[in-house]
Amino acid sequence: MFASETTFAFRPAVSVDDWKVIMSAISAYSHNAEYRELLGRLEHQAQIIGIASSAPRLS
């Protein structure tokens, strides 16, 4: 039998510039509800850690 898996939060190390590029790329798809929700979560996390969003939303 398999041992139970421990679930943990994935916390990658991403630079501020990379974070902004990721949010900018995803904002191009913000007309899609799934991407809009993802972008909202990323923007919320960016605010918490002090990253100002530089990408305008297209929605």
Short mmCIF file of C-alpha atoms in Angstrom, two decimals:
data_model
loop_
_atom_site.label_atom_id
_atom_site.label_comp_id
_atom_site.label_asym_id
_atom_site.label_seq_id
_atom_site.Cartn_x
_atom_site.Cartn_y
_atom_site.Cartn_z
CA MET A 1 0.00 0.00 0.00
CA PHE A 2 1.15 3.57 -0.69
CA ALA A 3 2.07 6.00 2.05
CA SER A 4 -0.28 8.96 2.33
CA GLU A 5 0.88 12.03 0.46
CA THR A 6 1.43 15.26 2.32
CA THR A 7 -0.08 18.25 0.56
CA PHE A 8 1.83 21.53 0.71
CA ALA A 9 1.66 24.92 -0.95
CA PHE A 10 3.87 25.32 -4.00
CA ARG A 11 5.86 28.52 -3.56
CA PRO A 12 8.17 29.11 -6.48
CA ALA A 13 10.82 31.80 -6.38
CA VAL A 14 9.83 34.31 -9.08
CA SER A 15 11.50 37.67 -9.59
CA VAL A 16 9.42 40.86 -9.61
CA ASP A 17 10.13 41.32 -13.32
CA ASP A 18 9.09 37.73 -14.10
CA TRP A 19 5.90 38.16 -12.03
CA LYS A 20 4.99 41.26 -14.05
CA VAL A 21 5.68 39.46 -17.35
CA ILE A 22 3.48 36.53 -16.27
CA MET A 23 0.62 38.84 -15.27
CA SER A 24 0.98 40.80 -18.50
CA ALA A 25 0.85 37.62 -20.59
CA ILE A 26 -2.19 36.28 -18.77
CA SER A 27 -3.99 39.63 -19.03
CA ALA A 28 -4.13 39.15 -22.81
CA TYR A 29 -6.54 36.27 -22.16
CA SER A 30 -8.61 38.03 -19.49
CA HIS A 31 -11.70 37.81 -21.72
CA ASN A 32 -11.76 34.13 -20.67
CA ALA A 33 -13.27 33.64 -17.18
CA GLU A 34 -10.65 31.06 -16.14
CA TYR A 35 -7.75 33.35 -16.99
CA ARG A 36 -9.54 36.34 -15.44
CA GLU A 37 -9.88 34.43 -12.15
CA LEU A 38 -6.22 33.35 -12.30
CA LEU A 39 -5.10 36.90 -13.03
CA GLY A 40 -7.15 38.16 -10.10
CA ARG A 41 -5.46 35.68 -7.76
CA LEU A 42 -2.01 36.60 -9.07
CA GLU A 43 -2.74 40.32 -8.72
CA HIS A 44 -3.93 39.76 -5.16
CA GLN A 45 -0.73 37.87 -4.30
CA ALA A 46 1.33 40.58 -6.01
CA GLN A 47 -0.32 43.25 -3.84
CA ILE A 48 0.42 41.25 -0.69
CA ILE A 49 4.12 41.05 -1.51
CA GLY A 50 4.34 44.63 -2.77
CA ILE A 51 4.41 44.19 -6.54
CA ALA A 52 2.49 46.87 -8.39
CA SER A 53 0.59 45.58 -11.41
CA SER A 54 1.95 47.18 -14.57
CA ALA A 55 -0.36 45.38 -16.99
CA PRO A 56 -3.70 47.01 -17.83
CA ARG A 57 -6.65 44.63 -17.82
CA LEU A 58 -8.28 44.06 -21.16
CA SER A 59 -11.65 42.93 -19.78
#
